[in-house]
PDB file of C-alpha atoms in Angstrom:
ATOM      1  CA  GLY A   7     -19.540  59.890 -97.544  1.00 32.00           C
ATOM      2  CA  GLU A   8     -23.119  59.274 -98.469  1.00 40.00           C
ATOM      3  CA  SER A   9     -25.721  61.614 -97.093  1.00 46.00           C
ATOM      4  CA  VAL A  10     -29.384  60.843 -97.231  1.00 57.00           C
ATOM      5  CA  GLY A  11     -31.672  63.251 -95.519  1.00 56.00           C
ATOM      6  CA  LEU A  12     -35.302  63.976 -95.046  1.00 54.00           C
ATOM      7  CA  HIS A  13     -36.438  67.564 -95.147  1.00 62.00           C
ATOM      8  CA  LEU A  14     -38.729  67.508 -92.134  1.00 77.00           C
ATOM      9  CA  PRO A  15     -38.428  65.358 -89.014  1.00 87.00           C
ATOM     10  CA  THR A  16     -42.179  65.570 -88.331  1.00 91.00           C
ATOM     11  CA  LEU A  17     -45.294  66.032 -90.427  1.00 93.00           C
ATOM     12  CA  SER A  18     -48.923  66.277 -89.352  1.00 95.00           C
ATOM     13  CA  VAL A  19     -51.776  65.882 -91.813  1.00 95.00           C
ATOM     14  CA  GLN A  20     -55.529  65.730 -91.581  1.00 96.00           C
ATOM     15  CA  GLU A  21     -57.133  62.362 -92.247  1.00 97.00           C
ATOM     16  CA  GLY A  22     -58.169  62.191 -95.869  1.00 96.00           C
ATOM     17  CA  ASP A  23     -55.603  64.712 -97.073  1.00 96.00           C
ATOM     18  CA  ASN A  24     -52.613  63.802 -99.200  1.00 96.00           C
ATOM     19  CA  SER A  25     -49.174  63.551 -97.572  1.00 96.00           C
ATOM     20  CA  ILE A  26     -45.853  64.357 -99.195  1.00 95.00           C
ATOM     21  CA  ILE A  27     -42.616  63.258 -97.584  1.00 95.00           C
ATOM     22  CA  ASN A  28     -39.350  64.408 -99.094  1.00 93.00           C
ATOM     23  CA  CYS A  29     -35.833  63.063 -99.158  1.00 93.00           C
ATOM     24  CA  ALA A  30     -32.546  64.290-100.586  1.00 92.00           C
ATOM     25  CA  TYR A  31     -29.559  62.150-101.429  1.00 91.00           C
ATOM     26  CA  SER A  32     -26.029  63.154-102.290  1.00 89.00           C
ATOM     27  CA  ASN A  33     -24.561  60.313-104.344  1.00 89.00           C
ATOM     28  CA  SER A  34     -25.219  60.892-108.031  1.00 89.00           C
ATOM     29  CA  ALA A  35     -24.195  57.276-108.688  1.00 89.00           C
ATOM     30  CA  SER A  36     -27.150  55.925-106.700  1.00 91.00           C
ATOM     31  CA  ASP A  37     -29.352  53.910-108.985  1.00 92.00           C
ATOM     32  CA  TYR A  38     -32.004  52.341-106.765  1.00 94.00           C
ATOM     33  CA  PHE A  39     -34.253  54.003-104.203  1.00 95.00           C
ATOM     34  CA  ILE A  40     -36.617  52.645-101.575  1.00 96.00           C
ATOM     35  CA  TRP A  41     -39.181  54.005 -99.157  1.00 97.00           C
ATOM     36  CA  TYR A  42     -39.803  52.285 -95.826  1.00 97.00           C
ATOM     37  CA  LYS A  43     -42.485  52.685 -93.174  1.00 97.00           C
ATOM     38  CA  GLN A  44     -41.680  51.924 -89.552  1.00 97.00           C
ATOM     39  CA  GLU A  45     -44.430  51.662 -86.971  1.00 96.00           C
ATOM     40  CA  SER A  46     -43.757  51.731 -83.262  1.00 93.00           C
ATOM     41  CA  GLY A  47     -42.323  48.444 -82.030  1.00 91.00           C
ATOM     42  CA  LYS A  48     -41.795  47.080 -85.519  1.00 95.00           C
ATOM     43  CA  GLY A  49     -39.045  46.881 -88.075  1.00 96.00           C
ATOM     44  CA  PRO A  50     -38.989  48.932 -91.286  1.00 97.00           C
ATOM     45  CA  GLN A  51     -41.537  47.734 -93.804  1.00 97.00           C
ATOM     46  CA  PHE A  52     -40.941  48.060 -97.546  1.00 96.00           C
ATOM     47  CA  ILE A  53     -43.435  50.400 -99.231  1.00 97.00           C
ATOM     48  CA  ILE A  54     -42.241  51.073-102.760  1.00 97.00           C
ATOM     49  CA  ASP A  55     -39.058  51.285-104.787  1.00 97.00           C
ATOM     50  CA  ILE A  56     -37.872  52.950-107.955  1.00 97.00           C
ATOM     51  CA  ARG A  57     -34.896  52.539-110.232  1.00 95.00           C
ATOM     52  CA  SER A  58     -32.927  55.427-111.651  1.00 94.00           C
ATOM     53  CA  ASN A  59     -34.236  54.857-115.182  1.00 94.00           C
ATOM     54  CA  MET A  60     -37.688  55.933-113.997  1.00 96.00           C
ATOM     55  CA  ASP A  61     -38.986  59.210-112.557  1.00 97.00           C
ATOM     56  CA  LYS A  62     -42.326  58.040-111.191  1.00 98.00           C
ATOM     57  CA  ARG A  63     -43.799  54.842-109.866  1.00 98.00           C
ATOM     58  CA  GLN A  64     -47.207  54.221-108.379  1.00 97.00           C
ATOM     59  CA  GLY A  65     -48.444  51.690-105.887  1.00 95.00           C
ATOM     60  CA  GLN A  66     -51.603  51.347-103.898  1.00 93.00           C
ATOM     61  CA  ARG A  67     -52.263  54.884-102.577  1.00 96.00           C
ATOM     62  CA  VAL A  68     -48.556  55.686-102.799  1.00 98.00           C
ATOM     63  CA  THR A  69     -46.463  57.345-105.485  1.00 98.00           C
ATOM     64  CA  VAL A  70     -42.707  57.800-105.522  1.00 98.00           C
ATOM     65  CA  LEU A  71     -41.160  60.595-107.559  1.00 97.00           C
ATOM     66  CA  LEU A  72     -37.481  60.725-108.415  1.00 97.00           C
ATOM     67  CA  ASN A  73     -35.710  63.855-109.633  1.00 96.00           C
ATOM     68  CA  LYS A  74     -32.166  62.873-110.447  1.00 94.00           C
ATOM     69  CA  THR A  75     -31.228  66.394-111.516  1.00 94.00           C
ATOM     70  CA  VAL A  76     -31.570  67.725-107.985  1.00 94.00           C
ATOM     71  CA  LYS A  77     -31.118  64.348-106.279  1.00 94.00           C
ATOM     72  CA  HIS A  78     -34.538  64.459-104.685  1.00 94.00           C
ATOM     73  CA  LEU A  79     -36.988  61.698-103.849  1.00 94.00           C
ATOM     74  CA  SER A  80     -40.527  62.078-102.582  1.00 96.00           C
ATOM     75  CA  LEU A  81     -43.270  59.804-101.310  1.00 97.00           C
ATOM     76  CA  GLN A  82     -46.863  60.823-101.830  1.00 97.00           C
ATOM     77  CA  ILE A  83     -49.611  59.123 -99.839  1.00 97.00           C
ATOM     78  CA  ALA A  84     -53.133  59.674-101.107  1.00 97.00           C
ATOM     79  CA  ALA A  85     -56.097  59.976 -98.752  1.00 97.00           C
ATOM     80  CA  THR A  86     -53.966  59.562 -95.648  1.00 97.00           C
ATOM     81  CA  GLN A  87     -55.462  57.283 -93.008  1.00 96.00           C
ATOM     82  CA  PRO A  88     -54.761  56.901 -89.268  1.00 96.00           C
ATOM     83  CA  GLY A  89     -52.957  53.637 -90.018  1.00 96.00           C
ATOM     84  CA  ASP A  90     -50.438  55.608 -92.047  1.00 97.00           C
ATOM     85  CA  SER A  91     -49.068  57.198 -88.859  1.00 97.00           C
ATOM     86  CA  ALA A  92     -45.469  55.991 -88.651  1.00 97.00           C
ATOM     87  CA  VAL A  93     -41.888  56.995 -89.341  1.00 95.00           C
ATOM     88  CA  TYR A  94     -41.034  57.014 -93.036  1.00 96.00           C
ATOM     89  CA  PHE A  95     -37.504  56.903 -94.342  1.00 91.00           C
ATOM     90  CA  CYS A  96     -35.821  56.637 -97.672  1.00 94.00           C
ATOM     91  CA  ALA A  97     -32.821  54.648 -98.739  1.00 94.00           C
ATOM     92  CA  ASP A  98     -30.654  54.803-101.796  1.00 92.00           C
ATOM     93  CA  SER A  99     -28.351  52.182-103.143  1.00 90.00           C
ATOM     94  CA  THR A 100     -25.178  52.005-105.178  1.00 85.00           C
ATOM     95  CA  GLY A 101     -24.180  48.491-106.076  1.00 76.00           C
ATOM     96  CA  ASN A 102     -25.087  46.554-102.956  1.00 74.00           C
ATOM     97  CA  GLN A 103     -24.594  49.387-100.468  1.00 82.00           C
ATOM     98  CA  PHE A 104     -27.703  50.894 -98.891  1.00 89.00           C
ATOM     99  CA  TYR A 105     -27.761  54.371 -97.313  1.00 90.00           C
ATOM    100  CA  PHE A 106     -30.634  55.395 -95.075  1.00 92.00           C
ATOM    101  CA  GLY A 107     -32.154  58.710 -94.043  1.00 88.00           C
ATOM    102  CA  THR A 108     -33.132  59.555 -90.480  1.00 87.00           C
ATOM    103  CA  GLY A 109     -36.882  59.500 -90.974  1.00 90.00           C
ATOM    104  CA  THR A 110     -39.953  61.716 -90.973  1.00 93.00           C
ATOM    105  CA  SER A 111     -42.571  61.009 -88.333  1.00 95.00           C
ATOM    106  CA  LEU A 112     -46.027  61.271 -89.907  1.00 96.00           C
ATOM    107  CA  THR A 113     -48.984  61.910 -87.626  1.00 96.00           C
ATOM    108  CA  VAL A 114     -52.482  61.655 -89.028  1.00 96.00           C
ATOM    109  CA  ILE A 115     -55.042  63.812 -87.268  1.00 95.00           C
ATOM    110  CA  PRO A 116     -58.540  62.245 -87.216  1.00 92.00           C
TER     111      PRO A 116
ATOM    112  CA  GLU B  22     -45.470  38.375 -90.756  1.00 64.00           C
ATOM    113  CA  THR B  23     -42.410  39.849 -92.424  1.00 74.00           C
ATOM    114  CA  GLY B  24     -40.659  36.639 -93.433  1.00 95.00           C
ATOM    115  CA  VAL B  25     -37.763  37.614 -91.191  1.00 98.00           C
ATOM    116  CA  THR B  26     -38.065  36.494 -87.575  1.00 97.00           C
ATOM    117  CA  GLN B  27     -35.888  37.834 -84.773  1.00 98.00           C
ATOM    118  CA  THR B  28     -35.593  36.577 -81.222  1.00 98.00           C
ATOM    119  CA  PRO B  29     -35.682  37.703 -78.536  1.00 98.00           C
ATOM    120  CA  ARG B  30     -37.782  40.843 -79.022  1.00 97.00           C
ATOM    121  CA  HIS B  31     -36.373  42.424 -75.886  1.00 97.00           C
ATOM    122  CA  LEU B  32     -33.125  41.802 -74.032  1.00 97.00           C
ATOM    123  CA  VAL B  33     -31.659  43.371 -70.934  1.00 96.00           C
ATOM    124  CA  MET B  34     -28.096  42.426 -70.142  1.00 94.00           C
ATOM    125  CA  GLY B  35     -25.303  43.516 -67.874  1.00 91.00           C
ATOM    126  CA  MET B  36     -21.943  44.588 -69.196  1.00 89.00           C
ATOM    127  CA  THR B  37     -20.303  41.290 -68.230  1.00 88.00           C
ATOM    128  CA  ASN B  38     -22.947  39.042 -69.784  1.00 89.00           C
ATOM    129  CA  LYS B  39     -22.746  37.033 -72.981  1.00 94.00           C
ATOM    130  CA  LYS B  40     -25.893  36.765 -75.059  1.00 96.00           C
ATOM    131  CA  SER B  41     -26.880  36.035 -78.649  1.00 97.00           C
ATOM    132  CA  LEU B  42     -29.470  37.473 -80.996  1.00 98.00           C
ATOM    133  CA  LYS B  43     -31.059  35.157 -83.529  1.00 98.00           C
ATOM    134  CA  CYS B  44     -32.508  35.833 -86.960  1.00 98.00           C
ATOM    135  CA  GLU B  45     -34.195  33.496 -89.425  1.00 98.00           C
ATOM    136  CA  GLN B  46     -35.466  34.321 -92.895  1.00 97.00           C
ATOM    137  CA  HIS B  47     -38.036  32.364 -94.900  1.00 96.00           C
ATOM    138  CA  LEU B  48     -37.816  34.365 -98.124  1.00 96.00           C
ATOM    139  CA  GLY B  49     -35.215  32.383-100.041  1.00 94.00           C
ATOM    140  CA  HIS B  50     -32.801  35.305-100.002  1.00 93.00           C
ATOM    141  CA  ASN B  51     -29.057  34.898-100.376  1.00 91.00           C
ATOM    142  CA  ALA B  52     -27.853  37.755 -98.172  1.00 92.00           C
ATOM    143  CA  MET B  53     -28.466  38.626 -94.535  1.00 94.00           C
ATOM    144  CA  TYR B  54     -27.606  41.776 -92.615  1.00 94.00           C
ATOM    145  CA  TRP B  55     -27.321  43.177 -89.109  1.00 96.00           C
ATOM    146  CA  TYR B  56     -28.203  46.829 -88.637  1.00 96.00           C
ATOM    147  CA  LYS B  57     -28.140  48.987 -85.519  1.00 96.00           C
ATOM    148  CA  GLN B  58     -30.892  51.576 -85.087  1.00 96.00           C
ATOM    149  CA  SER B  59     -30.362  54.336 -82.544  1.00 94.00           C
ATOM    150  CA  ALA B  60     -32.675  57.248 -81.869  1.00 89.00           C
ATOM    151  CA  LYS B  61     -32.468  60.080 -84.418  1.00 82.00           C
ATOM    152  CA  LYS B  62     -29.719  58.356 -86.401  1.00 89.00           C
ATOM    153  CA  PRO B  63     -29.777  56.576 -89.750  1.00 90.00           C
ATOM    154  CA  LEU B  64     -29.625  52.818 -89.796  1.00 94.00           C
ATOM    155  CA  GLU B  65     -26.032  51.700 -89.300  1.00 93.00           C
ATOM    156  CA  LEU B  66     -24.833  48.649 -91.180  1.00 92.00           C
ATOM    157  CA  MET B  67     -22.885  46.264 -88.960  1.00 94.00           C
ATOM    158  CA  PHE B  68     -22.418  43.090 -90.968  1.00 93.00           C
ATOM    159  CA  VAL B  69     -23.424  41.549 -94.266  1.00 91.00           C
ATOM    160  CA  TYR B  70     -23.332  37.875 -95.140  1.00 90.00           C
ATOM    161  CA  SER B  71     -23.658  37.151 -98.815  1.00 85.00           C
ATOM    162  CA  LEU B  72     -23.586  33.543 -99.942  1.00 72.00           C
ATOM    163  CA  GLU B  73     -22.203  32.862 -96.444  1.00 64.00           C
ATOM    164  CA  GLU B  74     -19.213  35.158 -96.967  1.00 74.00           C
ATOM    165  CA  ARG B  75     -18.942  38.006 -94.463  1.00 76.00           C
ATOM    166  CA  VAL B  76     -18.553  41.675 -95.310  1.00 76.00           C
ATOM    167  CA  GLU B  77     -18.301  43.930 -92.322  1.00 71.00           C
ATOM    168  CA  ASN B  78     -18.229  47.526 -91.271  1.00 73.00           C
ATOM    169  CA  ASN B  79     -14.747  48.049 -89.880  1.00 74.00           C
ATOM    170  CA  SER B  80     -16.014  50.447 -87.249  1.00 84.00           C
ATOM    171  CA  VAL B  81     -18.009  47.745 -85.430  1.00 92.00           C
ATOM    172  CA  PRO B  82     -16.343  46.845 -82.106  1.00 93.00           C
ATOM    173  CA  SER B  83     -15.117  43.295 -81.610  1.00 93.00           C
ATOM    174  CA  ARG B  84     -17.586  42.819 -78.758  1.00 95.00           C
ATOM    175  CA  PHE B  85     -20.108  42.131 -81.556  1.00 96.00           C
ATOM    176  CA  SER B  86     -19.482  38.852 -83.350  1.00 94.00           C
ATOM    177  CA  PRO B  87     -21.722  37.564 -86.155  1.00 94.00           C
ATOM    178  CA  GLU B  88     -22.287  33.994 -87.212  1.00 93.00           C
ATOM    179  CA  CYS B  89     -24.082  32.761 -90.320  1.00 92.00           C
ATOM    180  CA  PRO B  90     -24.306  28.944 -90.378  1.00 92.00           C
ATOM    181  CA  ASN B  91     -26.439  28.898 -93.540  1.00 91.00           C
ATOM    182  CA  SER B  92     -28.349  31.248 -95.826  1.00 90.00           C
ATOM    183  CA  SER B  93     -31.451  31.241 -93.617  1.00 95.00           C
ATOM    184  CA  HIS B  94     -29.972  31.822 -90.174  1.00 96.00           C
ATOM    185  CA  LEU B  95     -27.934  34.643 -88.690  1.00 96.00           C
ATOM    186  CA  PHE B  96     -26.713  35.249 -85.157  1.00 97.00           C
ATOM    187  CA  LEU B  97     -25.150  38.192 -83.389  1.00 97.00           C
ATOM    188  CA  HIS B  98     -23.090  37.185 -80.367  1.00 97.00           C
ATOM    189  CA  LEU B  99     -22.721  39.882 -77.729  1.00 96.00           C
ATOM    190  CA  HIS B 100     -19.964  40.038 -75.131  1.00 95.00           C
ATOM    191  CA  THR B 101     -18.876  42.715 -72.682  1.00 94.00           C
ATOM    192  CA  LEU B 102     -21.172  45.364 -74.092  1.00 94.00           C
ATOM    193  CA  GLN B 103     -21.293  49.010 -73.082  1.00 95.00           C
ATOM    194  CA  PRO B 104     -24.366  51.100 -72.186  1.00 95.00           C
ATOM    195  CA  GLU B 105     -24.006  52.998 -75.486  1.00 94.00           C
ATOM    196  CA  ASP B 106     -24.666  49.719 -77.277  1.00 96.00           C
ATOM    197  CA  SER B 107     -28.291  49.937 -76.158  1.00 97.00           C
ATOM    198  CA  ALA B 108     -30.333  50.181 -79.348  1.00 97.00           C
ATOM    199  CA  LEU B 109     -32.699  48.320 -81.652  1.00 97.00           C
ATOM    200  CA  TYR B 110     -30.835  45.625 -83.577  1.00 98.00           C
ATOM    201  CA  LEU B 111     -32.431  44.800 -86.889  1.00 98.00           C
ATOM    202  CA  CYS B 112     -31.860  41.790 -89.076  1.00 98.00           C
ATOM    203  CA  ALA B 113     -32.611  42.005 -92.785  1.00 96.00           C
ATOM    204  CA  SER B 114     -32.347  39.817 -95.840  1.00 95.00           C
ATOM    205  CA  SER B 115     -32.319  40.399 -99.586  1.00 93.00           C
ATOM    206  CA  HIS B 116     -31.349  39.044-102.966  1.00 89.00           C
ATOM    207  CA  ARG B 117     -27.781  40.300-102.922  1.00 78.00           C
ATOM    208  CA  HIS B 118     -27.088  40.634-106.617  1.00 71.00           C
ATOM    209  CA  ASN B 119     -30.283  42.273-107.837  1.00 68.00           C
ATOM    210  CA  ASP B 120     -31.861  45.651-107.269  1.00 84.00           C
ATOM    211  CA  SER B 121     -34.035  44.362-104.510  1.00 90.00           C
ATOM    212  CA  PRO B 122     -35.065  45.863-101.202  1.00 93.00           C
ATOM    213  CA  LEU B 123     -34.004  44.764 -97.773  1.00 95.00           C
ATOM    214  CA  HIS B 124     -36.687  42.932 -95.812  1.00 96.00           C
ATOM    215  CA  PHE B 125     -36.408  43.591 -92.097  1.00 98.00           C
ATOM    216  CA  GLY B 126     -37.419  41.716 -89.000  1.00 98.00           C
ATOM    217  CA  ASN B 127     -39.045  43.485 -86.074  1.00 97.00           C
ATOM    218  CA  GLY B 128     -35.786  43.808 -84.226  1.00 98.00           C
ATOM    219  CA  THR B 129     -34.392  43.062 -80.786  1.00 98.00           C
ATOM    220  CA  ARG B 130     -34.589  45.967 -78.349  1.00 97.00           C
ATOM    221  CA  LEU B 131     -31.323  45.684 -76.384  1.00 97.00           C
ATOM    222  CA  THR B 132     -30.689  47.463 -73.109  1.00 96.00           C
ATOM    223  CA  VAL B 133     -27.242  47.244 -71.544  1.00 95.00           C
ATOM    224  CA  THR B 134     -27.149  48.065 -67.848  1.00 93.00           C
TER     225      THR B 134
END
């Protein structure tokens, strides 16, 4: 079956530093990838997505990198702020099936 | 405001109770989903309604029963639940036939006593 995993369950970064959160997926047929942010007491919130015909996509303070060769996805957050503290998880999709990772808890140290 | 509204936010029920979770989406999407989120586990798909046709995960127990009266509303009827069913139940919606992300509500935190 599909396996989507995050490399580290927790990550602590100093405010102002850049954060990198990693994810590995196993299905080479996956063609669409999404990063979500989930704050305490809330549902997952869409951050950024990328299709398999791209290897990089940038948003506001966030960048997603896709390496299809090693089936690896990363989320980079620039100038991390206290409001970025949350659980981040990736999802990949084949057709209309979504597969989710278990999440990395990001803590921003003031 | 996520565009997907779930009620109630919290629910405590006994194992013999019957209750329903409600979800409404205001995003014009054509697919709605129920997911179960348990601690330290990936999101588990329970049911998908696409153009009001149901696709389900065959491992979901029959004590969970979905209902989708139209493309904007989704219910999850609960009956004779077990303590291990305690979890966060998330509703989501999307454009089913495009590469488009799921948009989630804030969930119902269910506790079965």
